[in-house]
Amino acid sequence: MIQTKIFGHRGSMGTMPENTLLGFLQACEWGVDGIELDVQLTKDGELVVIHDETIDRTTDGAGYVKDYTLQELKQFSAGVKFSNLALFDKHVWSKERIPTLEEVLEMITPYQIELNIELKTDMFPYDGIEEKVLAIVHQFDYADKVIYSSFHLPTILKLKKLEPSARIAWLLVYELSRPSEYIQSLALEGLHLHKDLLLNKENYGLSADDFKIRVWTVNDQKEMEQLVNMNNIDTIMTDYPKEALFLRNVQSLKF
């Protein structure tokens, strides 16, 4: 039985400030197989790791990411709003800043885990983001461990054209009929599916050799158990990677 991989969703956002170096480091130290993060471009063309197009929800600032330079974004705390999760000194959390993709890669390189980079281009085009992402990944010689994903299909197709060896995956919240045909015609490495597509019915019941299925965002223990026991699931992405890793280890002892 193939062991299902566990990816920390935005680090460990159920217990740590999301998309921060602190959260990524904690997930790495727990032993995750990979982490998932989101990238966008600043006003001065720098790659930053943040989920929303605005900084309102996750920082003590306000406005669109694209309207700030990197230096301006670094003035805001990316941890202060997550004090309700605090396991550590809140003062430490308040010092967290929106990281650059370069900073994250520098931190995770010693762990040699997989990295799912989601390009957040479904709202704003972020001209040149594909080239910039590839350049940073190659700077750290990390290309063989990266999966590139997006809801915006043209983005990952452009990235694949720029780098034919890149692993690209389409993020989906709806069902595809005959998914293997999309995989073949678009040269996708996999599909990143909302958990309900798999939990409601096993409509992607193809062998793991056909394409990679990665599921998001799985936080309920029973749902984790159900998905871990499906033979065709490559990866589970979760806000609680520590709990998922423990559950997977327990499940593996049953076989």
PDB file of N, CA and C in Angstrom, residues 115-216:
ATOM      1  N   LEU A 115       7.544  20.894  -2.338  1.00  0.00           N
ATOM      2  CA  LEU A 115       6.988  22.235  -2.210  1.00  0.00           C
ATOM      3  C   LEU A 115       5.930  22.442  -3.282  1.00  0.00           C
ATOM      4  N   ASN A 116       4.709  22.725  -2.841  1.00  0.00           N
ATOM      5  CA  ASN A 116       3.628  23.062  -3.770  1.00  0.00           C
ATOM      6  C   ASN A 116       3.477  24.578  -3.801  1.00  0.00           C
ATOM      7  N   ILE A 117       3.827  25.157  -4.937  1.00  0.00           N
ATOM      8  CA  ILE A 117       3.707  26.608  -5.111  1.00  0.00           C
ATOM      9  C   ILE A 117       2.431  26.894  -5.887  1.00  0.00           C
ATOM     10  N   GLU A 118       1.466  27.530  -5.215  1.00  0.00           N
ATOM     11  CA  GLU A 118       0.250  27.952  -5.905  1.00  0.00           C
ATOM     12  C   GLU A 118       0.416  29.385  -6.387  1.00  0.00           C
ATOM     13  N   LEU A 119       0.263  29.591  -7.673  1.00  0.00           N
ATOM     14  CA  LEU A 119       0.353  30.931  -8.255  1.00  0.00           C
ATOM     15  C   LEU A 119      -1.032  31.563  -8.225  1.00  0.00           C
ATOM     16  N   LYS A 120      -1.160  32.653  -7.474  1.00  0.00           N
ATOM     17  CA  LYS A 120      -2.464  33.289  -7.259  1.00  0.00           C
ATOM     18  C   LYS A 120      -2.746  34.312  -8.366  1.00  0.00           C
ATOM     19  N   THR A 121      -3.085  33.799  -9.520  1.00  0.00           N
ATOM     20  CA  THR A 121      -3.272  34.669 -10.688  1.00  0.00           C
ATOM     21  C   THR A 121      -4.719  34.704 -11.182  1.00  0.00           C
ATOM     22  N   ASP A 122      -5.651  34.155 -10.404  1.00  0.00           N
ATOM     23  CA  ASP A 122      -7.027  34.125 -10.871  1.00  0.00           C
ATOM     24  C   ASP A 122      -7.733  35.473 -10.737  1.00  0.00           C
ATOM     25  N   MET A 123      -7.206  36.395  -9.912  1.00  0.00           N
ATOM     26  CA  MET A 123      -7.799  37.721  -9.805  1.00  0.00           C
ATOM     27  C   MET A 123      -6.991  38.769 -10.581  1.00  0.00           C
ATOM     28  N   PHE A 124      -5.668  38.767 -10.378  1.00  0.00           N
ATOM     29  CA  PHE A 124      -4.786  39.702 -11.078  1.00  0.00           C
ATOM     30  C   PHE A 124      -3.790  38.928 -11.934  1.00  0.00           C
ATOM     31  N   PRO A 125      -3.421  39.427 -13.101  1.00  0.00           N
ATOM     32  CA  PRO A 125      -2.541  38.677 -14.008  1.00  0.00           C
ATOM     33  C   PRO A 125      -1.100  38.535 -13.539  1.00  0.00           C
ATOM     34  N   TYR A 126      -0.570  39.498 -12.768  1.00  0.00           N
ATOM     35  CA  TYR A 126       0.812  39.448 -12.288  1.00  0.00           C
ATOM     36  C   TYR A 126       1.771  39.084 -13.427  1.00  0.00           C
ATOM     37  N   ASP A 127       1.936  40.013 -14.304  1.00  0.00           N
ATOM     38  CA  ASP A 127       2.756  39.800 -15.500  1.00  0.00           C
ATOM     39  C   ASP A 127       4.174  39.350 -15.136  1.00  0.00           C
ATOM     40  N   GLY A 128       4.590  38.234 -15.714  1.00  0.00           N
ATOM     41  CA  GLY A 128       5.947  37.732 -15.515  1.00  0.00           C
ATOM     42  C   GLY A 128       6.134  36.879 -14.280  1.00  0.00           C
ATOM     43  N   ILE A 129       5.063  36.572 -13.565  1.00  0.00           N
ATOM     44  CA  ILE A 129       5.206  35.811 -12.319  1.00  0.00           C
ATOM     45  C   ILE A 129       5.749  34.406 -12.569  1.00  0.00           C
ATOM     46  N   GLU A 130       5.389  33.807 -13.704  1.00  0.00           N
ATOM     47  CA  GLU A 130       5.850  32.446 -13.992  1.00  0.00           C
ATOM     48  C   GLU A 130       7.369  32.388 -14.140  1.00  0.00           C
ATOM     49  N   GLU A 131       7.918  33.332 -14.895  1.00  0.00           N
ATOM     50  CA  GLU A 131       9.367  33.374 -15.083  1.00  0.00           C
ATOM     51  C   GLU A 131      10.093  33.619 -13.756  1.00  0.00           C
ATOM     52  N   LYS A 132       9.538  34.504 -12.949  1.00  0.00           N
ATOM     53  CA  LYS A 132      10.161  34.837 -11.670  1.00  0.00           C
ATOM     54  C   LYS A 132      10.169  33.637 -10.719  1.00  0.00           C
ATOM     55  N   VAL A 133       9.062  32.909 -10.676  1.00  0.00           N
ATOM     56  CA  VAL A 133       8.978  31.736  -9.806  1.00  0.00           C
ATOM     57  C   VAL A 133      10.002  30.686 -10.226  1.00  0.00           C
ATOM     58  N   LEU A 134      10.065  30.413 -11.516  1.00  0.00           N
ATOM     59  CA  LEU A 134      11.029  29.427 -12.015  1.00  0.00           C
ATOM     60  C   LEU A 134      12.466  29.833 -11.688  1.00  0.00           C
ATOM     61  N   ALA A 135      12.762  31.115 -11.823  1.00  0.00           N
ATOM     62  CA  ALA A 135      14.124  31.602 -11.565  1.00  0.00           C
ATOM     63  C   ALA A 135      14.519  31.391 -10.101  1.00  0.00           C
ATOM     64  N   ILE A 136      13.594  31.682  -9.181  1.00  0.00           N
ATOM     65  CA  ILE A 136      13.892  31.510  -7.757  1.00  0.00           C
ATOM     66  C   ILE A 136      14.074  30.034  -7.419  1.00  0.00           C
ATOM     67  N   VAL A 137      13.215  29.188  -7.972  1.00  0.00           N
ATOM     68  CA  VAL A 137      13.317  27.747  -7.711  1.00  0.00           C
ATOM     69  C   VAL A 137      14.668  27.215  -8.189  1.00  0.00           C
ATOM     70  N   HIS A 138      15.102  27.640  -9.369  1.00  0.00           N
ATOM     71  CA  HIS A 138      16.389  27.179  -9.902  1.00  0.00           C
ATOM     72  C   HIS A 138      17.564  27.760  -9.123  1.00  0.00           C
ATOM     73  N   GLN A 139      17.363  28.925  -8.565  1.00  0.00           N
ATOM     74  CA  GLN A 139      18.416  29.540  -7.751  1.00  0.00           C
ATOM     75  C   GLN A 139      18.801  28.620  -6.590  1.00  0.00           C
ATOM     76  N   PHE A 140      17.821  27.867  -6.091  1.00  0.00           N
ATOM     77  CA  PHE A 140      18.059  26.963  -4.963  1.00  0.00           C
ATOM     78  C   PHE A 140      18.166  25.505  -5.416  1.00  0.00           C
ATOM     79  N   ASP A 141      18.213  25.285  -6.722  1.00  0.00           N
ATOM     80  CA  ASP A 141      18.335  23.936  -7.277  1.00  0.00           C
ATOM     81  C   ASP A 141      17.251  23.024  -6.708  1.00  0.00           C
ATOM     82  N   TYR A 142      16.014  23.514  -6.737  1.00  0.00           N
ATOM     83  CA  TYR A 142      14.907  22.816  -6.082  1.00  0.00           C
ATOM     84  C   TYR A 142      13.835  22.338  -7.062  1.00  0.00           C
ATOM     85  N   ALA A 143      14.116  22.439  -8.357  1.00  0.00           N
ATOM     86  CA  ALA A 143      13.088  22.199  -9.370  1.00  0.00           C
ATOM     87  C   ALA A 143      12.472  20.804  -9.290  1.00  0.00           C
ATOM     88  N   ASP A 144      13.268  19.800  -8.921  1.00  0.00           N
ATOM     89  CA  ASP A 144      12.752  18.430  -8.918  1.00  0.00           C
ATOM     90  C   ASP A 144      11.830  18.143  -7.746  1.00  0.00           C
ATOM     91  N   LYS A 145      11.703  19.093  -6.814  1.00  0.00           N
ATOM     92  CA  LYS A 145      10.849  18.886  -5.650  1.00  0.00           C
ATOM     93  C   LYS A 145       9.625  19.807  -5.633  1.00  0.00           C
ATOM     94  N   VAL A 146       9.425  20.555  -6.714  1.00  0.00           N
ATOM     95  CA  VAL A 146       8.344  21.544  -6.745  1.00  0.00           C
ATOM     96  C   VAL A 146       7.191  21.091  -7.629  1.00  0.00           C
ATOM     97  N   ILE A 147       5.970  21.312  -7.136  1.00  0.00           N
ATOM     98  CA  ILE A 147       4.753  21.173  -7.934  1.00  0.00           C
ATOM     99  C   ILE A 147       4.141  22.560  -8.058  1.00  0.00           C
ATOM    100  N   TYR A 148       3.833  22.973  -9.268  1.00  0.00           N
ATOM    101  CA  TYR A 148       3.226  24.277  -9.509  1.00  0.00           C
ATOM    102  C   TYR A 148       1.729  24.094  -9.739  1.00  0.00           C
ATOM    103  N   SER A 149       0.918  24.872  -9.031  1.00  0.00           N
ATOM    104  CA  SER A 149      -0.520  24.738  -9.187  1.00  0.00           C
ATOM    105  C   SER A 149      -1.180  26.101  -9.278  1.00  0.00           C
ATOM    106  N   SER A 150      -2.415  26.087  -9.791  1.00  0.00           N
ATOM    107  CA  SER A 150      -3.199  27.315  -9.876  1.00  0.00           C
ATOM    108  C   SER A 150      -4.634  26.967 -10.242  1.00  0.00           C
ATOM    109  N   PHE A 151      -5.568  27.827  -9.824  1.00  0.00           N
ATOM    110  CA  PHE A 151      -6.936  27.724 -10.310  1.00  0.00           C
ATOM    111  C   PHE A 151      -7.018  28.247 -11.739  1.00  0.00           C
ATOM    112  N   HIS A 152      -6.069  29.131 -12.072  1.00  0.00           N
ATOM    113  CA  HIS A 152      -6.055  29.777 -13.391  1.00  0.00           C
ATOM    114  C   HIS A 152      -5.219  28.923 -14.345  1.00  0.00           C
ATOM    115  N   LEU A 153      -5.879  28.127 -15.139  1.00  0.00           N
ATOM    116  CA  LEU A 153      -5.209  27.156 -15.999  1.00  0.00           C
ATOM    117  C   LEU A 153      -4.148  27.769 -16.917  1.00  0.00           C
ATOM    118  N   PRO A 154      -4.407  28.921 -17.565  1.00  0.00           N
ATOM    119  CA  PRO A 154      -3.378  29.490 -18.444  1.00  0.00           C
ATOM    120  C   PRO A 154      -2.036  29.736 -17.766  1.00  0.00           C
ATOM    121  N   THR A 155      -2.056  30.004 -16.465  1.00  0.00           N
ATOM    122  CA  THR A 155      -0.807  30.261 -15.740  1.00  0.00           C
ATOM    123  C   THR A 155       0.093  29.038 -15.725  1.00  0.00           C
ATOM    124  N   ILE A 156      -0.468  27.883 -15.356  1.00  0.00           N
ATOM    125  CA  ILE A 156       0.379  26.696 -15.283  1.00  0.00           C
ATOM    126  C   ILE A 156       0.737  26.173 -16.680  1.00  0.00           C
ATOM    127  N   LEU A 157      -0.109  26.439 -17.666  1.00  0.00           N
ATOM    128  CA  LEU A 157       0.225  26.038 -19.036  1.00  0.00           C
ATOM    129  C   LEU A 157       1.378  26.896 -19.571  1.00  0.00           C
ATOM    130  N   LYS A 158       1.371  28.174 -19.217  1.00  0.00           N
ATOM    131  CA  LYS A 158       2.487  29.047 -19.610  1.00  0.00           C
ATOM    132  C   LYS A 158       3.774  28.594 -18.930  1.00  0.00           C
ATOM    133  N   LEU A 159       3.668  28.249 -17.667  1.00  0.00           N
ATOM    134  CA  LEU A 159       4.843  27.797 -16.926  1.00  0.00           C
ATOM    135  C   LEU A 159       5.404  26.515 -17.541  1.00  0.00           C
ATOM    136  N   LYS A 160       4.522  25.625 -17.931  1.00  0.00           N
ATOM    137  CA  LYS A 160       4.941  24.368 -18.564  1.00  0.00           C
ATOM    138  C   LYS A 160       5.629  24.625 -19.896  1.00  0.00           C
ATOM    139  N   LYS A 161       5.162  25.633 -20.626  1.00  0.00           N
ATOM    140  CA  LYS A 161       5.788  25.987 -21.896  1.00  0.00           C
ATOM    141  C   LYS A 161       7.187  26.545 -21.667  1.00  0.00           C
ATOM    142  N   LEU A 162       7.335  27.326 -20.605  1.00  0.00           N
ATOM    143  CA  LEU A 162       8.641  27.893 -20.262  1.00  0.00           C
ATOM    144  C   LEU A 162       9.606  26.812 -19.804  1.00  0.00           C
ATOM    145  N   GLU A 163       9.064  25.813 -19.087  1.00  0.00           N
ATOM    146  CA  GLU A 163       9.895  24.736 -18.561  1.00  0.00           C
ATOM    147  C   GLU A 163       9.160  23.407 -18.732  1.00  0.00           C
ATOM    148  N   PRO A 164       9.376  22.711 -19.830  1.00  0.00           N
ATOM    149  CA  PRO A 164       8.644  21.475 -20.132  1.00  0.00           C
ATOM    150  C   PRO A 164       8.752  20.392 -19.059  1.00  0.00           C
ATOM    151  N   SER A 165       9.801  20.418 -18.263  1.00  0.00           N
ATOM    152  CA  SER A 165       9.968  19.393 -17.227  1.00  0.00           C
ATOM    153  C   SER A 165       9.200  19.713 -15.947  1.00  0.00           C
ATOM    154  N   ALA A 166       8.600  20.890 -15.876  1.00  0.00           N
ATOM    155  CA  ALA A 166       7.892  21.297 -14.661  1.00  0.00           C
ATOM    156  C   ALA A 166       6.671  20.425 -14.409  1.00  0.00           C
ATOM    157  N   ARG A 167       6.427  20.139 -13.128  1.00  0.00           N
ATOM    158  CA  ARG A 167       5.228  19.402 -12.730  1.00  0.00           C
ATOM    159  C   ARG A 167       4.114  20.408 -12.445  1.00  0.00           C
ATOM    160  N   ILE A 168       3.042  20.336 -13.233  1.00  0.00           N
ATOM    161  CA  ILE A 168       1.945  21.285 -13.061  1.00  0.00           C
ATOM    162  C   ILE A 168       0.669  20.546 -12.664  1.00  0.00           C
ATOM    163  N   ALA A 169      -0.136  21.199 -11.810  1.00  0.00           N
ATOM    164  CA  ALA A 169      -1.382  20.601 -11.332  1.00  0.00           C
ATOM    165  C   ALA A 169      -2.474  21.664 -11.315  1.00  0.00           C
ATOM    166  N   TRP A 170      -3.658  21.259 -11.707  1.00  0.00           N
ATOM    167  CA  TRP A 170      -4.805  22.155 -11.794  1.00  0.00           C
ATOM    168  C   TRP A 170      -5.630  22.050 -10.521  1.00  0.00           C
ATOM    169  N   LEU A 171      -5.885  23.188  -9.893  1.00  0.00           N
ATOM    170  CA  LEU A 171      -6.713  23.250  -8.695  1.00  0.00           C
ATOM    171  C   LEU A 171      -8.188  23.293  -9.101  1.00  0.00           C
ATOM    172  N   LEU A 172      -8.981  22.399  -8.506  1.00  0.00           N
ATOM    173  CA  LEU A 172     -10.379  22.287  -8.919  1.00  0.00           C
ATOM    174  C   LEU A 172     -11.321  22.164  -7.725  1.00  0.00           C
ATOM    175  N   VAL A 173     -12.490  22.788  -7.878  1.00  0.00           N
ATOM    176  CA  VAL A 173     -13.559  22.630  -6.889  1.00  0.00           C
ATOM    177  C   VAL A 173     -14.764  21.943  -7.516  1.00  0.00           C
ATOM    178  N   TYR A 174     -14.657  21.592  -8.781  1.00  0.00           N
ATOM    179  CA  TYR A 174     -15.761  20.932  -9.466  1.00  0.00           C
ATOM    180  C   TYR A 174     -15.261  19.687 -10.188  1.00  0.00           C
ATOM    181  N   GLU A 175     -16.186  18.811 -10.504  1.00  0.00           N
ATOM    182  CA  GLU A 175     -15.860  17.529 -11.103  1.00  0.00           C
ATOM    183  C   GLU A 175     -15.576  17.667 -12.594  1.00  0.00           C
ATOM    184  N   LEU A 176     -14.556  16.957 -13.057  1.00  0.00           N
ATOM    185  CA  LEU A 176     -14.268  16.848 -14.484  1.00  0.00           C
ATOM    186  C   LEU A 176     -14.770  15.500 -14.988  1.00  0.00           C
ATOM    187  N   SER A 177     -15.391  15.510 -16.146  1.00  0.00           N
ATOM    188  CA  SER A 177     -15.723  14.234 -16.766  1.00  0.00           C
ATOM    189  C   SER A 177     -14.483  13.727 -17.494  1.00  0.00           C
ATOM    190  N   ARG A 178     -14.190  12.449 -17.355  1.00  0.00           N
ATOM    191  CA  ARG A 178     -13.019  11.821 -17.965  1.00  0.00           C
ATOM    192  C   ARG A 178     -11.744  12.630 -17.691  1.00  0.00           C
ATOM    193  N   PRO A 179     -11.362  12.745 -16.436  1.00  0.00           N
ATOM    194  CA  PRO A 179     -10.200  13.575 -16.063  1.00  0.00           C
ATOM    195  C   PRO A 179      -8.902  13.176 -16.742  1.00  0.00           C
ATOM    196  N   SER A 180      -8.737  11.887 -17.047  1.00  0.00           N
ATOM    197  CA  SER A 180      -7.485  11.450 -17.669  1.00  0.00           C
ATOM    198  C   SER A 180      -7.265  12.107 -19.028  1.00  0.00           C
ATOM    199  N   GLU A 181      -8.352  12.491 -19.711  1.00  0.00           N
ATOM    200  CA  GLU A 181      -8.205  13.164 -21.001  1.00  0.00           C
ATOM    201  C   GLU A 181      -7.642  14.568 -20.829  1.00  0.00           C
ATOM    202  N   TYR A 182      -8.024  15.242 -19.750  1.00  0.00           N
ATOM    203  CA  TYR A 182      -7.447  16.554 -19.445  1.00  0.00           C
ATOM    204  C   TYR A 182      -5.966  16.409 -19.096  1.00  0.00           C
ATOM    205  N   ILE A 183      -5.671  15.395 -18.311  1.00  0.00           N
ATOM    206  CA  ILE A 183      -4.291  15.138 -17.913  1.00  0.00           C
ATOM    207  C   ILE A 183      -3.405  14.983 -19.147  1.00  0.00           C
ATOM    208  N   GLN A 184      -3.846  14.167 -20.081  1.00  0.00           N
ATOM    209  CA  GLN A 184      -3.050  13.874 -21.271  1.00  0.00           C
ATOM    210  C   GLN A 184      -2.953  15.072 -22.210  1.00  0.00           C
ATOM    211  N   SER A 185      -4.066  15.725 -22.467  1.00  0.00           N
ATOM    212  CA  SER A 185      -4.059  16.811 -23.453  1.00  0.00           C
ATOM    213  C   SER A 185      -3.375  18.070 -22.945  1.00  0.00           C
ATOM    214  N   LEU A 186      -3.388  18.273 -21.622  1.00  0.00           N
ATOM    215  CA  LEU A 186      -2.779  19.475 -21.041  1.00  0.00           C
ATOM    216  C   LEU A 186      -1.422  19.203 -20.401  1.00  0.00           C
ATOM    217  N   ALA A 187      -0.976  17.954 -20.451  1.00  0.00           N
ATOM    218  CA  ALA A 187       0.311  17.549 -19.861  1.00  0.00           C
ATOM    219  C   ALA A 187       0.377  17.899 -18.377  1.00  0.00           C
ATOM    220  N   LEU A 188      -0.725  17.626 -17.674  1.00  0.00           N
ATOM    221  CA  LEU A 188      -0.772  17.867 -16.239  1.00  0.00           C
ATOM    222  C   LEU A 188      -0.121  16.707 -15.488  1.00  0.00           C
ATOM    223  N   GLU A 189       0.570  17.027 -14.412  1.00  0.00           N
ATOM    224  CA  GLU A 189       1.137  15.983 -13.566  1.00  0.00           C
ATOM    225  C   GLU A 189       0.087  15.469 -12.597  1.00  0.00           C
ATOM    226  N   GLY A 190      -0.890  16.317 -12.292  1.00  0.00           N
ATOM    227  CA  GLY A 190      -1.914  15.901 -11.359  1.00  0.00           C
ATOM    228  C   GLY A 190      -3.053  16.884 -11.253  1.00  0.00           C
ATOM    229  N   LEU A 191      -4.026  16.533 -10.413  1.00  0.00           N
ATOM    230  CA  LEU A 191      -5.148  17.400 -10.092  1.00  0.00           C
ATOM    231  C   LEU A 191      -5.162  17.626  -8.585  1.00  0.00           C
ATOM    232  N   HIS A 192      -5.390  18.873  -8.195  1.00  0.00           N
ATOM    233  CA  HIS A 192      -5.512  19.206  -6.784  1.00  0.00           C
ATOM    234  C   HIS A 192      -6.988  19.467  -6.521  1.00  0.00           C
ATOM    235  N   LEU A 193      -7.628  18.516  -5.855  1.00  0.00           N
ATOM    236  CA  LEU A 193      -9.077  18.484  -5.753  1.00  0.00           C
ATOM    237  C   LEU A 193      -9.571  18.864  -4.358  1.00  0.00           C
ATOM    238  N   HIS A 194     -10.677  19.615  -4.333  1.00  0.00           N
ATOM    239  CA  HIS A 194     -11.338  19.878  -3.059  1.00  0.00           C
ATOM    240  C   HIS A 194     -11.802  18.551  -2.469  1.00  0.00           C
ATOM    241  N   LYS A 195     -11.667  18.422  -1.173  1.00  0.00           N
ATOM    242  CA  LYS A 195     -11.923  17.145  -0.505  1.00  0.00           C
ATOM    243  C   LYS A 195     -13.310  16.573  -0.792  1.00  0.00           C
ATOM    244  N   ASP A 196     -14.310  17.427  -0.962  1.00  0.00           N
ATOM    245  CA  ASP A 196     -15.674  16.936  -1.155  1.00  0.00           C
ATOM    246  C   ASP A 196     -15.830  16.135  -2.446  1.00  0.00           C
ATOM    247  N   LEU A 197     -14.961  16.382  -3.428  1.00  0.00           N
ATOM    248  CA  LEU A 197     -15.029  15.629  -4.674  1.00  0.00           C
ATOM    249  C   LEU A 197     -14.671  14.160  -4.458  1.00  0.00           C
ATOM    250  N   LEU A 198     -13.873  13.901  -3.435  1.00  0.00           N
ATOM    251  CA  LEU A 198     -13.466  12.523  -3.148  1.00  0.00           C
ATOM    252  C   LEU A 198     -14.300  11.898  -2.051  1.00  0.00           C
ATOM    253  N   LEU A 199     -14.728  12.706  -1.084  1.00  0.00           N
ATOM    254  CA  LEU A 199     -15.451  12.167   0.057  1.00  0.00           C
ATOM    255  C   LEU A 199     -16.896  11.827  -0.286  1.00  0.00           C
ATOM    256  N   ASN A 200     -17.497  12.609  -1.175  1.00  0.00           N
ATOM    257  CA  ASN A 200     -18.891  12.372  -1.531  1.00  0.00           C
ATOM    258  C   ASN A 200     -19.059  11.127  -2.386  1.00  0.00           C
ATOM    259  N   LYS A 201     -18.112  10.928  -3.288  1.00  0.00           N
ATOM    260  CA  LYS A 201     -18.125   9.718  -4.114  1.00  0.00           C
ATOM    261  C   LYS A 201     -16.750   9.568  -4.747  1.00  0.00           C
ATOM    262  N   GLU A 202     -16.322   8.363  -4.914  1.00  0.00           N
ATOM    263  CA  GLU A 202     -14.989   8.117  -5.460  1.00  0.00           C
ATOM    264  C   GLU A 202     -15.041   8.172  -6.984  1.00  0.00           C
ATOM    265  N   ASN A 203     -15.222   9.385  -7.490  1.00  0.00           N
ATOM    266  CA  ASN A 203     -15.385   9.540  -8.941  1.00  0.00           C
ATOM    267  C   ASN A 203     -14.055   9.731  -9.665  1.00  0.00           C
ATOM    268  N   TYR A 204     -12.951   9.694  -8.920  1.00  0.00           N
ATOM    269  CA  TYR A 204     -11.632   9.766  -9.550  1.00  0.00           C
ATOM    270  C   TYR A 204     -10.877   8.473  -9.259  1.00  0.00           C
ATOM    271  N   GLY A 205     -11.598   7.378  -9.364  1.00  0.00           N
ATOM    272  CA  GLY A 205     -11.050   6.095  -8.972  1.00  0.00           C
ATOM    273  C   GLY A 205     -10.112   5.484  -9.993  1.00  0.00           C
ATOM    274  N   LEU A 206      -9.103   6.221 -10.411  1.00  0.00           N
ATOM    275  CA  LEU A 206      -8.093   5.699 -11.328  1.00  0.00           C
ATOM    276  C   LEU A 206      -6.869   5.293 -10.530  1.00  0.00           C
ATOM    277  N   SER A 207      -6.022   4.496 -11.132  1.00  0.00           N
ATOM    278  CA  SER A 207      -4.810   4.072 -10.425  1.00  0.00           C
ATOM    279  C   SER A 207      -3.868   5.251 -10.256  1.00  0.00           C
ATOM    280  N   ALA A 208      -3.014   5.134  -9.260  1.00  0.00           N
ATOM    281  CA  ALA A 208      -2.072   6.220  -8.962  1.00  0.00           C
ATOM    282  C   ALA A 208      -1.112   6.471 -10.121  1.00  0.00           C
ATOM    283  N   ASP A 209      -1.016   5.518 -11.045  1.00  0.00           N
ATOM    284  CA  ASP A 209      -0.105   5.683 -12.178  1.00  0.00           C
ATOM    285  C   ASP A 209      -0.652   6.631 -13.241  1.00  0.00           C
ATOM    286  N   ASP A 210      -1.956   6.849 -13.221  1.00  0.00           N
ATOM    287  CA  ASP A 210      -2.558   7.699 -14.244  1.00  0.00           C
ATOM    288  C   ASP A 210      -2.198   9.176 -14.030  1.00  0.00           C
ATOM    289  N   PHE A 211      -2.355   9.644 -12.808  1.00  0.00           N
ATOM    290  CA  PHE A 211      -1.962  11.008 -12.449  1.00  0.00           C
ATOM    291  C   PHE A 211      -2.003  11.128 -10.932  1.00  0.00           C
ATOM    292  N   LYS A 212      -1.414  12.194 -10.418  1.00  0.00           N
ATOM    293  CA  LYS A 212      -1.367  12.406  -8.977  1.00  0.00           C
ATOM    294  C   LYS A 212      -2.630  13.139  -8.521  1.00  0.00           C
ATOM    295  N   ILE A 213      -3.243  12.626  -7.481  1.00  0.00           N
ATOM    296  CA  ILE A 213      -4.381  13.304  -6.866  1.00  0.00           C
ATOM    297  C   ILE A 213      -3.950  13.827  -5.507  1.00  0.00           C
ATOM    298  N   ARG A 214      -4.037  15.134  -5.357  1.00  0.00           N
ATOM    299  CA  ARG A 214      -3.747  15.767  -4.064  1.00  0.00           C
ATOM    300  C   ARG A 214      -5.031  16.457  -3.605  1.00  0.00           C
ATOM    301  N   VAL A 215      -5.355  16.282  -2.348  1.00  0.00           N
ATOM    302  CA  VAL A 215      -6.653  16.709  -1.829  1.00  0.00           C
ATOM    303  C   VAL A 215      -6.485  17.815  -0.794  1.00  0.00           C
ATOM    304  N   TRP A 216      -7.334  18.828  -0.882  1.00  0.00           N
ATOM    305  CA  TRP A 216      -7.316  19.953   0.061  1.00  0.00           C
ATOM    306  C   TRP A 216      -8.743  20.265   0.515  1.00  0.00           C
TER     307      TRP A 216
END
